[in-house]
Coordinates of C-alpha atoms in Angstrom, one line a residue:
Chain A
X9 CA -11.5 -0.5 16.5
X10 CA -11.9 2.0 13.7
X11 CA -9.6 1.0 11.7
X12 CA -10.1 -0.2 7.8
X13 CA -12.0 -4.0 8.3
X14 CA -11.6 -7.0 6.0
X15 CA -13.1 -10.2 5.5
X16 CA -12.7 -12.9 5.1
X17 CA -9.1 -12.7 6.2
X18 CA -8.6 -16.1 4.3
X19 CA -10.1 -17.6 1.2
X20 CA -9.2 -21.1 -0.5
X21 CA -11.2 -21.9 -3.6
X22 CA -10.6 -23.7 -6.6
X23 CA -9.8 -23.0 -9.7
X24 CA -12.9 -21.7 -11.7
X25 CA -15.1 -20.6 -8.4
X26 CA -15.9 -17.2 -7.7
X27 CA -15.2 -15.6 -4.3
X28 CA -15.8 -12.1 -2.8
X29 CA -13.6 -10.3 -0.5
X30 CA -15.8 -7.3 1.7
X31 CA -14.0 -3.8 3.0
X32 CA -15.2 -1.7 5.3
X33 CA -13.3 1.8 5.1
X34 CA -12.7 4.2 8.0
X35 CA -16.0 6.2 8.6
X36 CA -15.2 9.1 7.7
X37 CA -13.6 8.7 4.3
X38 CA -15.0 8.8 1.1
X39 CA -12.2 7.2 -0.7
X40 CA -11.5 3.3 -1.1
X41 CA -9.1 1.7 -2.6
X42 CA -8.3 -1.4 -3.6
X43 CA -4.6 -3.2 -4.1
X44 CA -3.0 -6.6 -4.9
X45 CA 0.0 -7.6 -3.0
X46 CA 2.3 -10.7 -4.7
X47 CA 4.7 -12.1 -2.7
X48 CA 8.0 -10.7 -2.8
X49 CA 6.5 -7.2 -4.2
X50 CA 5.0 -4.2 -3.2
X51 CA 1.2 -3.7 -3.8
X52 CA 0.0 -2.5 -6.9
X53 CA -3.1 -0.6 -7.6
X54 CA -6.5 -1.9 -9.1
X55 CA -8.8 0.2 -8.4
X56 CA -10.5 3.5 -6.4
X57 CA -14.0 4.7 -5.2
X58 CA -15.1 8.5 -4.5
X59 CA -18.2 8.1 -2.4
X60 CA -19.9 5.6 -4.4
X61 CA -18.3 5.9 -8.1
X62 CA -15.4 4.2 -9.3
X63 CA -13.2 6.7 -10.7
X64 CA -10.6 4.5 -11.8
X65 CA -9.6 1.0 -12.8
X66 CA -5.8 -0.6 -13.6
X67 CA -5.7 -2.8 -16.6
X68 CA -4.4 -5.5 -14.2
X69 CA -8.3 -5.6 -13.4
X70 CA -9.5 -8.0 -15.8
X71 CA -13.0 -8.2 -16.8
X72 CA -13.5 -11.1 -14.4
X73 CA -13.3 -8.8 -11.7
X74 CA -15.5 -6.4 -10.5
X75 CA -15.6 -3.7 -7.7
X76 CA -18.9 -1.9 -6.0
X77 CA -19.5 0.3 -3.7
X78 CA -23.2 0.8 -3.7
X79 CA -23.7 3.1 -0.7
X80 CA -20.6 4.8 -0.3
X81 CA -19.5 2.5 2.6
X82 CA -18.5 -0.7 2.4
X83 CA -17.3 -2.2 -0.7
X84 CA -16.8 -5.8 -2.4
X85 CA -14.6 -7.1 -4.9
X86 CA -15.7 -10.1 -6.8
X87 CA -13.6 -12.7 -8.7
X88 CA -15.1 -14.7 -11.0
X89 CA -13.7 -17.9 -12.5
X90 CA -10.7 -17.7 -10.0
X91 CA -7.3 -18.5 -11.7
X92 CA -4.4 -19.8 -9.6
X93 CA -2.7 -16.6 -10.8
X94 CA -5.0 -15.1 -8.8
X95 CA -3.7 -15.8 -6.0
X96 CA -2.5 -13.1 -3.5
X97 CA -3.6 -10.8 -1.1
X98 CA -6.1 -8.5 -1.7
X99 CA -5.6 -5.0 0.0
X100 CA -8.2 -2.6 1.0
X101 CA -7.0 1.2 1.9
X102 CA -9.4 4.5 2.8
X103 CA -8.9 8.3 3.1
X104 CA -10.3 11.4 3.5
X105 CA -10.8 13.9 0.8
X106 CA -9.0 14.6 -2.3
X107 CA -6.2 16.5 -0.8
X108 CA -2.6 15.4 -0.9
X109 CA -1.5 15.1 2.8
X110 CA -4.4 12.8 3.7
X111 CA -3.1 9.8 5.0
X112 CA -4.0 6.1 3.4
X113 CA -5.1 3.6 5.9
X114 CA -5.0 -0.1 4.4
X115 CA -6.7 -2.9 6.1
X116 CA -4.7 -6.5 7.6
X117 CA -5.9 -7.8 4.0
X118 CA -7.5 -11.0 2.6
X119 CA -5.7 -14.0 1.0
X120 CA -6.4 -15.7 -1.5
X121 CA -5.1 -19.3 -2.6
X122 CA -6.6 -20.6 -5.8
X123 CA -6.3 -24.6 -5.8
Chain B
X7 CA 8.1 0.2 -15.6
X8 CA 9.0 0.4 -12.1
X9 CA 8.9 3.9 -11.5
X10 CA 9.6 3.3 -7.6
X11 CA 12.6 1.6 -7.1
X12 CA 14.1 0.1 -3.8
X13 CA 17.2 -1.0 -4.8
X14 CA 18.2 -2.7 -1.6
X15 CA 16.1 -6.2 -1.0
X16 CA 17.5 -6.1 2.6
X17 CA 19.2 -4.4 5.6
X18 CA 20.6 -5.8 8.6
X19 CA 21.3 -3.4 11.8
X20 CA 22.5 -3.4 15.2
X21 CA 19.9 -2.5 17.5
X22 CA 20.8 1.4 18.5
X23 CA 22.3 2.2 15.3
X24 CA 21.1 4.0 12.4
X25 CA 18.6 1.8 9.8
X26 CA 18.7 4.0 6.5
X27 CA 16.2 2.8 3.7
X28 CA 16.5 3.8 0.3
X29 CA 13.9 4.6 -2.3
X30 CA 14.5 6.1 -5.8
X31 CA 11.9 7.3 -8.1
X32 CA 11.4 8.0 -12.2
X33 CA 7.8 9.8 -12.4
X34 CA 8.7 14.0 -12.1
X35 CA 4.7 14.1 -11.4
X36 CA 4.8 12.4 -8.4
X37 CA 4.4 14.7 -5.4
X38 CA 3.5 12.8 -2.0
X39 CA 5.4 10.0 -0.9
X40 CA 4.9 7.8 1.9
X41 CA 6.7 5.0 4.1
X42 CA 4.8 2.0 4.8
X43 CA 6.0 -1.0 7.4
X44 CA 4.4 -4.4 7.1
X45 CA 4.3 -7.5 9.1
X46 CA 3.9 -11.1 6.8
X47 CA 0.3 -11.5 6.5
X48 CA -0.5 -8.2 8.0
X49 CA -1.3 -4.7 5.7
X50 CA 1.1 -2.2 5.6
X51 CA 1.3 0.2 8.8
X52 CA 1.3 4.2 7.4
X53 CA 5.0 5.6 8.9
X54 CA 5.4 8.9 7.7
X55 CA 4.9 10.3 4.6
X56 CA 6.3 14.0 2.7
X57 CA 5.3 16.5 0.2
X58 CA 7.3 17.9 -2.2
X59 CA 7.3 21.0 -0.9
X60 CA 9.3 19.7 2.2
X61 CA 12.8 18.1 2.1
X62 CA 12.5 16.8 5.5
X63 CA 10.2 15.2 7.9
X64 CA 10.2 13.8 11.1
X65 CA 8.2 12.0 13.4
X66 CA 9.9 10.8 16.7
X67 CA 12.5 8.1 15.3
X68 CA 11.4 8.4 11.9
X69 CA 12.9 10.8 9.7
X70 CA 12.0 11.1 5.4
X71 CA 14.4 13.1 3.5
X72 CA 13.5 13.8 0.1
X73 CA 15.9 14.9 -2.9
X74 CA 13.5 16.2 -5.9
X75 CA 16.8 17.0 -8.0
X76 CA 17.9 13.5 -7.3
X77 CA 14.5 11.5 -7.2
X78 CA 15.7 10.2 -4.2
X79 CA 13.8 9.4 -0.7
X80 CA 15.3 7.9 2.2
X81 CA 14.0 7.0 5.9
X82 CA 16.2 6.7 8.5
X83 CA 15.2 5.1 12.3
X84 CA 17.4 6.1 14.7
X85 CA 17.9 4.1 17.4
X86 CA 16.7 1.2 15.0
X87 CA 14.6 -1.7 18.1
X88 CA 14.2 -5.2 17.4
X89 CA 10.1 -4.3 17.0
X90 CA 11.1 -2.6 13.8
X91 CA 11.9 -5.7 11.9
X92 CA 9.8 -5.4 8.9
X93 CA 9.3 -5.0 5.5
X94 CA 9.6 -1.6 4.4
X95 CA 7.7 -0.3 1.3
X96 CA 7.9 3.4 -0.3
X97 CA 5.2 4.9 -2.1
X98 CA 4.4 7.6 -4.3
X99 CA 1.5 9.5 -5.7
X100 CA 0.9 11.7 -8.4
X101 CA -1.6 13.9 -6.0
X102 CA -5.3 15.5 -7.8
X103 CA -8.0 13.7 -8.9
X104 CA -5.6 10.7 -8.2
X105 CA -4.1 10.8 -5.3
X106 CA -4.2 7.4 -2.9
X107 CA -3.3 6.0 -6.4
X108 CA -0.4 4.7 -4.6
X109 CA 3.3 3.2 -6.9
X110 CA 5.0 1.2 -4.3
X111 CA 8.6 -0.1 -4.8
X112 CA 9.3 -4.1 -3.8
X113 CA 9.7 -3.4 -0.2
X114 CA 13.1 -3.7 2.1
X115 CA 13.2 -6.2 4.4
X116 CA 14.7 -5.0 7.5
X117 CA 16.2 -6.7 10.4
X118 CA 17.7 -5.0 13.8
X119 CA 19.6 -7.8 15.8
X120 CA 19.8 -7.0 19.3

């Protein structure tokens, strides 16, 4: 399958520990993304890669987050000091290019329950 | 600001008929939009997406219509099956440097009864 990979699929920490969710894109594409998906809404952006450099960040990224990419590949997204209103699931999508007309390709996603 | 709107948290079809999702929009700068289906604990499924230099696109059952006067984007499945029971999400991008910077709405949950 080349399809966007995630893991782990599902996460249950407790409050206060950190956990870190891995995304592996579709090989060809240099863009990453990462979303948060609530239930009962549609995802909402946090954050994009080009190649290795993060180009952007939402303010709903706090500062106990943090996203790398550190080859251009795959890429992590740490949570540190997990909140219960961090709990969600965490969405990882790829394209190609910068062009409009490339399609976004998100992953199956990994949950998150904060105890 | 929700500057993607779905304004209808749920349709129920007959399988056959026509499913018709709706999806309104506030940002004049967006210029891609794109149709997303999702399973519970699944990622959203790509559908079919249009510029906005198109007013129309189709794919098989899938058709986007897209109303730039009106901000307005609808899908329509035609015949709607069973298997397309979903959640139905719109999204939209401004395109440059930011496209894939994706504004969903809150997602339509459909259901086609046999």
């Amino acid at each position: 399958d080349t399809g966007v990979s995630q893991d782990p699929r599902h996460k249950i920490t407790k409050r206060g520990q950190n956990v870190t969710f891995r995304c592996d894109p579709i090989s060809e594409h240099n863009r990453l993304y990462w979303y948060r998906q609530t239930l009962g809404q549609g995802p909402e952006f946090l954050t994009y890669f080009q190649n290795e450099a993060q180009l952007e960040k939402s303010r709903l990224l706090s500062d106990r987050f943090s996203a790398e990419r550190p080859k251009g590949s795959f890429s992590t997204l740490e949570i540190q000091r997990t909140e219960q209103g961090d709990s969600a699931m965490y969405l990882c999508a790829s394209s190609a290019a910068l062009n409009s007309g490339n399609t976004i390709y998100f992953g199956e996603g990994s949950w998150l329950t904060v105890v | 600001d929700q500057q993607v709107k779905q304004n209808s948290p749920s349709l129920s079809v007959q399988e056959g008929r026509i499913s018709i999702l709706n999806c309104d929009y506030t940002n004049s700068m967006f210029d891609y939009f794109l149709w997303y289906k999702k399973y519970p604990a699944e990622g959203p499924t790509f559908l079919i997406s249009i510029s906005s230099i198109k007013d129309k696109n189709e794919d098989g059952r899938f058709t986007v219509f897209l109303n730039k006067s009106a901000k307005h984007l609808s899908l329509h499945i035609v015949p709607s099956q069973p298997g397309d029971s979903a959640v139905y999400f719109c999204a939209a991008s401004d395109g440059g440097t930011s496209y894939g910077k994706l504004t969903f709405g809150q997602g339509t949950i459909l259901t086609v009864h046999p």
